[in-house]
XYZ file of C-alpha atoms in Angstrom:
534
model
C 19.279 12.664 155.773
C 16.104 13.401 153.308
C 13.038 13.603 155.146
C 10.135 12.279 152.125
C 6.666 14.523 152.739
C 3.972 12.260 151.149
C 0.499 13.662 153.351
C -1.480 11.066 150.911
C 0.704 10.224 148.332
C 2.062 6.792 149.656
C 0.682 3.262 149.030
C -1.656 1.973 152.150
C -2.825 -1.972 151.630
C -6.801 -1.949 151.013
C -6.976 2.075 151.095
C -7.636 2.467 147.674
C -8.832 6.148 148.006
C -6.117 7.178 149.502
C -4.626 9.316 147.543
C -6.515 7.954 144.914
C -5.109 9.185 141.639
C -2.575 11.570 143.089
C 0.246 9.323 141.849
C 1.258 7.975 144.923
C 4.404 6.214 146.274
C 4.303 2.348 145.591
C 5.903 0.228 148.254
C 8.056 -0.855 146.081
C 9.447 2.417 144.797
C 9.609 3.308 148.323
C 11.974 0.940 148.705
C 13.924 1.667 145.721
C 14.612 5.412 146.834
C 15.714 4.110 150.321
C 17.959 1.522 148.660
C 19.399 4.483 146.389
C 19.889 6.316 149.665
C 21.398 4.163 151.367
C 24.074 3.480 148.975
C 24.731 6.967 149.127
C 24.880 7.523 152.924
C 21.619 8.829 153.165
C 18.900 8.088 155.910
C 15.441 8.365 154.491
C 13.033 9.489 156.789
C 8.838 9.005 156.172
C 7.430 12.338 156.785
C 3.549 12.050 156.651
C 0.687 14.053 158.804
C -1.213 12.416 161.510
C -4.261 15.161 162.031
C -4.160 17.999 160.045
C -3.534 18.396 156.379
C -5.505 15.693 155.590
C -8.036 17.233 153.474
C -7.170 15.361 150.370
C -8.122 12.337 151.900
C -10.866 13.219 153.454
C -12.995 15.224 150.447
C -14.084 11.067 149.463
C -17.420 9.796 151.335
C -14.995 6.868 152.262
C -13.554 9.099 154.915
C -16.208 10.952 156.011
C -16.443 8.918 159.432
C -12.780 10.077 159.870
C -13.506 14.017 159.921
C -13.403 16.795 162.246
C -13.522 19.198 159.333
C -12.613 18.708 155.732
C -9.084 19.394 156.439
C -8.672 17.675 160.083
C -9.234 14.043 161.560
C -10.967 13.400 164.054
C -9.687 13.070 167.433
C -10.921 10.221 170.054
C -12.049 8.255 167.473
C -10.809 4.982 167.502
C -11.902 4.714 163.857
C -9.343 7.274 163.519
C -6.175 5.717 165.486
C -6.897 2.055 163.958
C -6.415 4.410 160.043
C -3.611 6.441 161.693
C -1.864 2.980 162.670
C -2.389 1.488 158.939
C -0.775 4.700 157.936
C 2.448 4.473 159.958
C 2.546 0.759 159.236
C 2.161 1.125 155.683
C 4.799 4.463 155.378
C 7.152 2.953 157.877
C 7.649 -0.424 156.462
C 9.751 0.181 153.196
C 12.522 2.755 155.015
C 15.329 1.383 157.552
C 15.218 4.267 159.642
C 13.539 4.124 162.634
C 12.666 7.656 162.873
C 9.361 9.375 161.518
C 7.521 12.948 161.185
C 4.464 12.541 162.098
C 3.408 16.120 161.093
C 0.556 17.499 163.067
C 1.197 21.427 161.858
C -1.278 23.622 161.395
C -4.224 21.677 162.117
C -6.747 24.599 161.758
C -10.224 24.257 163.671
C -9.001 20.864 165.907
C -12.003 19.457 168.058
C -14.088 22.406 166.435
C -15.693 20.625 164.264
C -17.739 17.218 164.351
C -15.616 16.387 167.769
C -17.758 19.332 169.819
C -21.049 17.237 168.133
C -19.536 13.776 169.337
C -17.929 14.772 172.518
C -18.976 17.953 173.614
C -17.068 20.868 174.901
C -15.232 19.567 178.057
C -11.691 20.334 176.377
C -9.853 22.519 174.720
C -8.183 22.227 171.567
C -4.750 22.439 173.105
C -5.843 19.422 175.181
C -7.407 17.658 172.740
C -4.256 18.498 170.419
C -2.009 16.889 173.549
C -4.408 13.892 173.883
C -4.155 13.006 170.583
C -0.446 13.356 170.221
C 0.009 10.765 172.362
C -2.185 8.271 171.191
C -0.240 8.714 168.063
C 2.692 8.691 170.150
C 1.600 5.242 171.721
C 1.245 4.027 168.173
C 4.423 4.673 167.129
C 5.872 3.071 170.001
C 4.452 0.123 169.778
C 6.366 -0.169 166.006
C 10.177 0.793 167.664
C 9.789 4.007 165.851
C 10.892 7.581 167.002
C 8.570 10.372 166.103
C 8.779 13.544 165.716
C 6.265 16.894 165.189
C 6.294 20.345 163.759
C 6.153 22.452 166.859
C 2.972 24.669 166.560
C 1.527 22.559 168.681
C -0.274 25.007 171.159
C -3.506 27.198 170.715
C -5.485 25.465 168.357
C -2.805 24.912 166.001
C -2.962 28.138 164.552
C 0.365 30.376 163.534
C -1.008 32.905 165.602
C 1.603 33.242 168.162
C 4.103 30.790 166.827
C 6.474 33.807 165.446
C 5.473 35.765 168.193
C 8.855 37.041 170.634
C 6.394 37.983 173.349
C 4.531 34.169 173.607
C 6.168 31.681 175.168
C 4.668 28.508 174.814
C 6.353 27.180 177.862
C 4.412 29.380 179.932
C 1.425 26.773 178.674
C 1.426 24.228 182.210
C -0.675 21.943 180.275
C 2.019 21.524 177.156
C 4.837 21.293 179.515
C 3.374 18.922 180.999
C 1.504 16.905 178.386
C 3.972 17.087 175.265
C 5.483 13.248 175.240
C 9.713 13.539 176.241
C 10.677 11.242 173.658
C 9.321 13.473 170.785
C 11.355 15.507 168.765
C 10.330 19.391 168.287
C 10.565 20.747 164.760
C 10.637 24.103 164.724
C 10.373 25.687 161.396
C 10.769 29.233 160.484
C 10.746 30.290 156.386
C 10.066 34.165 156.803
C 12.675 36.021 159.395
C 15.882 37.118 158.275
C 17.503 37.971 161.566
C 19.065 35.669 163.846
C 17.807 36.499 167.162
C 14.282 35.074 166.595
C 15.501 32.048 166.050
C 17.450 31.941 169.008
C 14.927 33.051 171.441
C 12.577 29.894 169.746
C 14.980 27.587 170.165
C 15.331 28.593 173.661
C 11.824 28.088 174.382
C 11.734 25.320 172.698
C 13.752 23.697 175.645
C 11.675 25.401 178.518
C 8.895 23.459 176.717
C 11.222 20.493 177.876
C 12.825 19.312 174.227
C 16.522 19.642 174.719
C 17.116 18.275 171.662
C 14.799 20.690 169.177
C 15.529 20.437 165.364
C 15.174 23.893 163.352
C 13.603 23.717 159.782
C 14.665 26.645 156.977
C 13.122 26.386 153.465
C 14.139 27.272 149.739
C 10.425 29.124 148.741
C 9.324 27.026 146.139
C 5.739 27.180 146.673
C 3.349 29.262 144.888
C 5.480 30.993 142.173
C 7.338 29.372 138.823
C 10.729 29.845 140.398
C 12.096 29.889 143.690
C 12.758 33.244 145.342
C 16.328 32.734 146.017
C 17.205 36.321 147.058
C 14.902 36.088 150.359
C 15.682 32.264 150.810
C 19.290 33.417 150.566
C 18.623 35.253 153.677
C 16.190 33.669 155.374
C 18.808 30.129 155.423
C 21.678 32.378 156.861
C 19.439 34.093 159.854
C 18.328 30.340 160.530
C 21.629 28.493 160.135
C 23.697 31.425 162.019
C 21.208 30.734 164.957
C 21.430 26.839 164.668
C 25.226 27.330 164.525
C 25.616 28.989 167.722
C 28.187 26.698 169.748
C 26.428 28.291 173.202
C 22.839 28.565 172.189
C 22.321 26.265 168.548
C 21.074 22.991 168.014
C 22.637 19.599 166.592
C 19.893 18.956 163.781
C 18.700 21.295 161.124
C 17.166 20.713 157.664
C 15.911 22.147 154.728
C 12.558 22.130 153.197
C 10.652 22.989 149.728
C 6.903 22.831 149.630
C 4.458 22.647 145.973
C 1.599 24.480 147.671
C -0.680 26.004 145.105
C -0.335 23.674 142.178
C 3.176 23.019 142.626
C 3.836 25.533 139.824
C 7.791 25.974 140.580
C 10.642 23.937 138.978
C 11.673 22.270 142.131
C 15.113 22.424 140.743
C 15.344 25.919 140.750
C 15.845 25.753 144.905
C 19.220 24.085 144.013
C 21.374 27.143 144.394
C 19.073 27.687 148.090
C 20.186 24.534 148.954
C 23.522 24.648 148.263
C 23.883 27.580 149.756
C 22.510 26.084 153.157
C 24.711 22.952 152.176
C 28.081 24.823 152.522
C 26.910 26.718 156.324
C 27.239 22.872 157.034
C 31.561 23.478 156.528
C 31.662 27.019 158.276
C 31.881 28.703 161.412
C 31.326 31.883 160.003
C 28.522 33.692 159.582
C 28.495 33.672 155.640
C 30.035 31.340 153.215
C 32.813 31.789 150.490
C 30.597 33.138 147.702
C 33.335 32.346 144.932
C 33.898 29.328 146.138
C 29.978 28.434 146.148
C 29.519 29.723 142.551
C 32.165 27.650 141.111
C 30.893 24.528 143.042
C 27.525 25.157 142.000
C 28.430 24.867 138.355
C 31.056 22.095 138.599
C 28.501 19.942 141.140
C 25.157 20.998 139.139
C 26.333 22.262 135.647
C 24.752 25.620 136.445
C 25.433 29.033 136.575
C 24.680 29.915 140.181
C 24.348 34.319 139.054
C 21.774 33.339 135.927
C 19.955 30.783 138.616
C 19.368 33.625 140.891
C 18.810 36.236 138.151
C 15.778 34.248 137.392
C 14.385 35.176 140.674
C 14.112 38.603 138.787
C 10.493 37.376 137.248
C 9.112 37.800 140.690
C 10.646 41.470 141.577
C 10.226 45.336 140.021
C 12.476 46.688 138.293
C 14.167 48.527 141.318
C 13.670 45.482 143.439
C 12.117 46.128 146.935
C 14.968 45.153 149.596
C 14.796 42.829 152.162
C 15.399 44.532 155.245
C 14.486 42.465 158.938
C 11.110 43.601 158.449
C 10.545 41.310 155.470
C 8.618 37.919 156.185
C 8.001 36.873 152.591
C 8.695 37.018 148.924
C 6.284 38.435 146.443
C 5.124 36.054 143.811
C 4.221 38.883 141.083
C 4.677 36.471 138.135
C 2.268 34.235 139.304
C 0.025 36.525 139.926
C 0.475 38.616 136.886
C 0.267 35.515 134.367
C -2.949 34.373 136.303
C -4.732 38.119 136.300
C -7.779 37.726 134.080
C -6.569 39.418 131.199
C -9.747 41.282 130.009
C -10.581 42.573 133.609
C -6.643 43.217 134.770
C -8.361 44.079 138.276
C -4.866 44.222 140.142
C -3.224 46.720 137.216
C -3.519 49.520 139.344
C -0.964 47.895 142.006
C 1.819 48.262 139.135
C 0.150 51.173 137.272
C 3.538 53.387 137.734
C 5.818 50.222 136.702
C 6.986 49.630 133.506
C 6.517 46.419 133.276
C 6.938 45.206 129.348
C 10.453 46.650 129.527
C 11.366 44.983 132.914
C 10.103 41.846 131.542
C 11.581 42.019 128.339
C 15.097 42.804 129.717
C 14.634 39.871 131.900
C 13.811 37.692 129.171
C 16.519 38.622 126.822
C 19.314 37.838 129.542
C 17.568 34.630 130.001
C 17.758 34.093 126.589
C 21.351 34.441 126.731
C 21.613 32.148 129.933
C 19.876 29.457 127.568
C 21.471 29.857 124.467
C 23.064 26.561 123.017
C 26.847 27.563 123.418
C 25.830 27.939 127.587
C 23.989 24.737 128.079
C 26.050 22.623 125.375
C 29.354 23.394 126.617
C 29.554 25.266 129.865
C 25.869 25.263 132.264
C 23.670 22.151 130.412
C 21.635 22.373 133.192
C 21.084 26.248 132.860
C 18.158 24.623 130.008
C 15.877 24.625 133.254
C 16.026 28.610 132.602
C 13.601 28.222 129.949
C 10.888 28.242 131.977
C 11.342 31.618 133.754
C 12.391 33.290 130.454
C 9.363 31.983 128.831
C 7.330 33.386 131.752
C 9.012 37.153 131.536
C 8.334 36.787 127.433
C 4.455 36.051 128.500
C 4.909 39.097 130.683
C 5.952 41.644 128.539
C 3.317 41.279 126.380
C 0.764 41.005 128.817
C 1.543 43.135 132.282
C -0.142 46.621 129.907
C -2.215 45.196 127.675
C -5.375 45.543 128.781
C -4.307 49.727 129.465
C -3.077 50.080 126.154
C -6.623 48.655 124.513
C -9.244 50.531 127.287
C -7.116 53.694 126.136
C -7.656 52.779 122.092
C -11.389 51.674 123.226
C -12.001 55.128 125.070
C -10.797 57.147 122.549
C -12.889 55.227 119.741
C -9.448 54.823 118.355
C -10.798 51.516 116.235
C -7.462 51.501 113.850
C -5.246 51.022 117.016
C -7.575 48.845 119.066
C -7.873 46.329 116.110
C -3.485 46.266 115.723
C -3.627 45.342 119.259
C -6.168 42.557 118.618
C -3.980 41.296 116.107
C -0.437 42.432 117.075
C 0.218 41.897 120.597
C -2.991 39.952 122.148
C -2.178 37.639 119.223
C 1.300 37.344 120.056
C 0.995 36.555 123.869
C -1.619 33.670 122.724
C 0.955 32.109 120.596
C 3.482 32.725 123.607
C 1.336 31.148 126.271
C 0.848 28.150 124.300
C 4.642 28.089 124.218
C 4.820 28.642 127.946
C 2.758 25.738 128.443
C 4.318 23.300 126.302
C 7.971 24.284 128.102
C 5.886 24.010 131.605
C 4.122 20.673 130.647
C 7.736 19.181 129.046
C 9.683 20.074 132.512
C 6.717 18.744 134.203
C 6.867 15.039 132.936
C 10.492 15.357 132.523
C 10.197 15.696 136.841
C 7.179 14.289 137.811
C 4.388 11.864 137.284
C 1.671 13.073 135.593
C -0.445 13.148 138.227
C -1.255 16.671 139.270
C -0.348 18.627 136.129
C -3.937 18.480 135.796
C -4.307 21.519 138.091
C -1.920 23.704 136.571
C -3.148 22.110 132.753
C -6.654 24.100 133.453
C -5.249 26.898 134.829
C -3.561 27.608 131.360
C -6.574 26.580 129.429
C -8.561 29.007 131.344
C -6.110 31.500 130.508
C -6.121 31.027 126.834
C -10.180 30.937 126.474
C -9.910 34.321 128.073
C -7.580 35.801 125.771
C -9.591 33.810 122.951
C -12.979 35.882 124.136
C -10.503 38.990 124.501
C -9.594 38.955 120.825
C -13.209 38.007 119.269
C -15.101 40.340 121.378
C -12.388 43.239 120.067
C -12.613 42.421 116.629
C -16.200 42.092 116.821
C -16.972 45.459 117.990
C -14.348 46.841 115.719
C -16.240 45.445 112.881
C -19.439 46.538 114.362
C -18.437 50.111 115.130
C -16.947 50.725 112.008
C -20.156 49.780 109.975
C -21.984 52.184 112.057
C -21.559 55.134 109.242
C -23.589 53.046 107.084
C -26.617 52.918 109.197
C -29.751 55.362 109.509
C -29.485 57.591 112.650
C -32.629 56.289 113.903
C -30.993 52.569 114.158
C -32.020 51.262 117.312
C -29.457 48.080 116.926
C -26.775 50.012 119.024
C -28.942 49.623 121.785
C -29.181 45.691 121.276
C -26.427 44.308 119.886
C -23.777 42.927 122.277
C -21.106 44.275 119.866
C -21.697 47.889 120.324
C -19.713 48.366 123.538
C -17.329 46.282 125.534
C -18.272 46.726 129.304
C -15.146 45.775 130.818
C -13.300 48.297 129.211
C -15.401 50.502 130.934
C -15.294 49.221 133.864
C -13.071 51.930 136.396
C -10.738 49.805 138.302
C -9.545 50.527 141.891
C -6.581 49.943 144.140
C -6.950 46.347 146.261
C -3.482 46.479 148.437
C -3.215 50.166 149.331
C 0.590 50.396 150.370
C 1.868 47.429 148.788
C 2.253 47.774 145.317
C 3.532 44.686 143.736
C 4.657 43.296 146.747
C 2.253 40.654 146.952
C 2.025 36.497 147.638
C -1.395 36.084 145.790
C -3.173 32.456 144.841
C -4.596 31.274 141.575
C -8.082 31.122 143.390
C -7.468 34.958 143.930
C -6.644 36.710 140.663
C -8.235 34.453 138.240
C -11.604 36.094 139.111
C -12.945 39.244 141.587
C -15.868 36.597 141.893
C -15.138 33.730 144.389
C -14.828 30.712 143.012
C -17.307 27.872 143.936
């Protein structure tokens, strides 16, 4: 089975803003990737969202009527449940299965917004959450299809709670009672790496009155360049040993990956994830044959499963923090780090005591080896994907210190040095992030439409003005400082001319994440600026 998330990105007849230049799905290539899948054995399920995650949608005036807040739609509305049934008409018709997510996960601020101005406050949001569900329900039955939800269904949609071993939402009278028997509960869990929570949640899950819950695992693809395949290593065996079970498991499970953020990763870097959650599928054991994975991996994919994971290295120190049952997430340093403004470098002092241009370069040169010509021509052609991550830890090496090395050189009026750096390695890492780019754009339209590389396009050019204004301002007040021997004592220009100092480098920067260190899942929106954007 392949369950297809869309949100906006599907055709809908006479819905020409939605999503409007997103590069959605055409019916008819809708219908081409269930034919393919069919062929193949495959059921292709519509996944799509019914109430929250909307907020593409609904930023155009067009949809305005249709909004609770800019990320929810509006319950009650019949406005809204005549769009919701165009919706499931439109993503329903191309596919043979009968079967459809209708989403409904984290819909933050339901009947908060506009609803409390339409309809007052009579309800909840967990009953207006339960209303709502089935009126969608109602709409799906009257098409023969069989929905189902992502199960954070009660107190206000939020993830508060949902993880929780001491809430039970079956102890919620009005969910019992309200959630419609014929819908499937999804429960999905991408951050514990012990069994037992996902046993006691799939236990609950049938108080609640599903019998029949389905547990979701992920490969974490979203908001870093490559997946983390160390933690999703673990978190798919915690969730699969769980779903295994023969007393306590369930029949259904899947696998997910997720672009949040720009959809920065190589989505084909979660291959060795998913193969790895592939072959729990022909074990009763707890863990898998590991040779036997690695040499399937690169006779199935063309890959070498050890350099695949290796790249997760970008995203780790150099003495790797483990992932014990207390861990919930994966850092995304290299994300982070390539995003940092580059003249203010406001998050060095998390990895002030790493030495980062090393790590990186280490990582790079092994990558280098993973992608040499003799590897990808002969043994691992798909191991070319690598370039990407080693073109990120080449970026990185020549940026993680750089902004230390030239306040040092700037403090110490040491003009000589500051000006090599200018030229040296600030000029080097612009060359390399143009390089970065191209690789990123290439594997971009090599995968995708166009659409959306927009996003991640300005994030680079933003990136490269910076460094642009790094080098001129350094050079500038280089040149300036070194005519100053020239100049009367009683020149007054030092105190005018926007050459004489550089105020960032003087800036003194402080520690953000007390405790953490580099362990850190940071967005673009954060780092880019200590100013909020917008």
């Amino acid at each position: 089975m392949l369950q297809l998330y869309t949100e906006d990105t599907y055709e809908i007849p006479g819905e020409p803003f939605f999503g409007y230049l997103r590069g959605k799905f055409t019916i008819q290539e809708l219908s081409l990737i269930d034919d393919y899948a069919f062929d193949l054995g495959i059921e292709v399920v519509p996944c799509i969202q019914t109430l929250g995650h909307m907020g593409q949608a609904l930023q155009w005036q067009q949809y305005a009527h249709l909004r609770d807040n800019m990320e929810v739609l509006l319950p009650e509305s019949e406005a809204t449940y005549e769009f919701i049934e165009k919706m499931i008409q439109a993503i329903s018709r191309p596919f043979r299965s009968k079967r459809i997510h209708i989403g409904m996960d984290e819909a933050h601020g339901v009947g908060e917004g506009r609803y409390r101005q339409l309809y007052g406050y009579n309800k909840d949001s967990t009953q207006i959450f339960l209303e709502h569900l089935q009126r969608v329900n109602e709409i799906c039955a009257r098409h023969e299809l069989e929905p189902m939800i992502w199960s954070d269904t009660a107190k206000n949609n939020s993830l508060n709670g949902y993880y929780d071993e001491t809430n039970n939402p079956a102890t919620q009278e009005l969910v019992v009672d309200s959630l419609p028997q014929n819908v499937k509960l999804v429960f999905w869990d991408y951050y514990h790496t012990t069994s037992d929570i996902y046993l006691q949640k799939i236990q609950q899950h049938r108080q609640m009155g599903c019998q029949d819950p389905w547990v979701a695992t992920s490969a974490w693809t979203w908001t870093r360049f490559w997946t983390a395949l160390p933690f999703s290593y673990e978190a798919v065996r915690a969730s699969v040993i769980a779903s295994k079970n023969k007393e306590e498991g369930v029949r259904n499970t899947f696998i997910t990956t997720w672009g949040d953020e720009g959809n920065e990763c190589d989505v084909l870097s979660s291959l060795p994830a998913i193969f790895y959650y592939a072959q729990h599928g022909y074990t009763e054991l707890e863990e898998v044959n590991i040779p036997m994975l690695k040499r399937n991996f690169e006779a199935i994919c063309g890959a070498s499963f050890d350099d695949w994971t290796f790249a997760s290295k970008i995203d780790e120190i150099p003495e790797r923090i483990p992932i014990t049952p207390r861990s919930n997430f994966a850092s995304n340093m290299s994300k982070w780090l390539l995003w940092e403004d580059p003249f203010l470098s406001f998050l060095s002092p998390q990895y002030a005591d790493e030495n980062l241009e090393t790590h990186y370069a280490n990582i790079e040169q092994q990558l280098a080896k993973a992608t040499s010509k003799e590897k990808t021509l002969f043994d691992c052609p798909l191991n070319e994907r690598l370039e990407l991550p080693r073109r990120v830890a080449k970026v990185l090496a020549l940026k993680s210190h750089l902004r230390k090395r030239c306040v040092a050189a700037y403090r110490a009026k040491d003009y000589h040095t500051l000006l090599t750096l200018a030229h040296g390695r600030l000029s080097a890492l612009l060359q390399e992030v143009d390089a970065l780019w191209r690789c990123h754009r290439a594997m971009w339209l090599k995968t995708y439409k166009p659409f959306g590389w927009e996003v991640v396009e300005n994030r680079y050019g933003g990136l490269r003005v910076r460094l642009e204004t790094m080098f001129d301002r350094i050079v500038a007040h280089v040149e300036y400082c070194m005519r100053q021997p020239q100049m009367s004592e009683d020149d007054e220009e030092e105190n005018e001319n926007e050459n004489a100092r550089i105020p960032e480098f003087e800036a003194e920067l402080e520690c953000l994440y007390y405790g953490a260190k580099t362990n850190l899942l940071l967005d673009h929106a954060r780092v880019v600026s200590t100013s909020r954007l917008g």
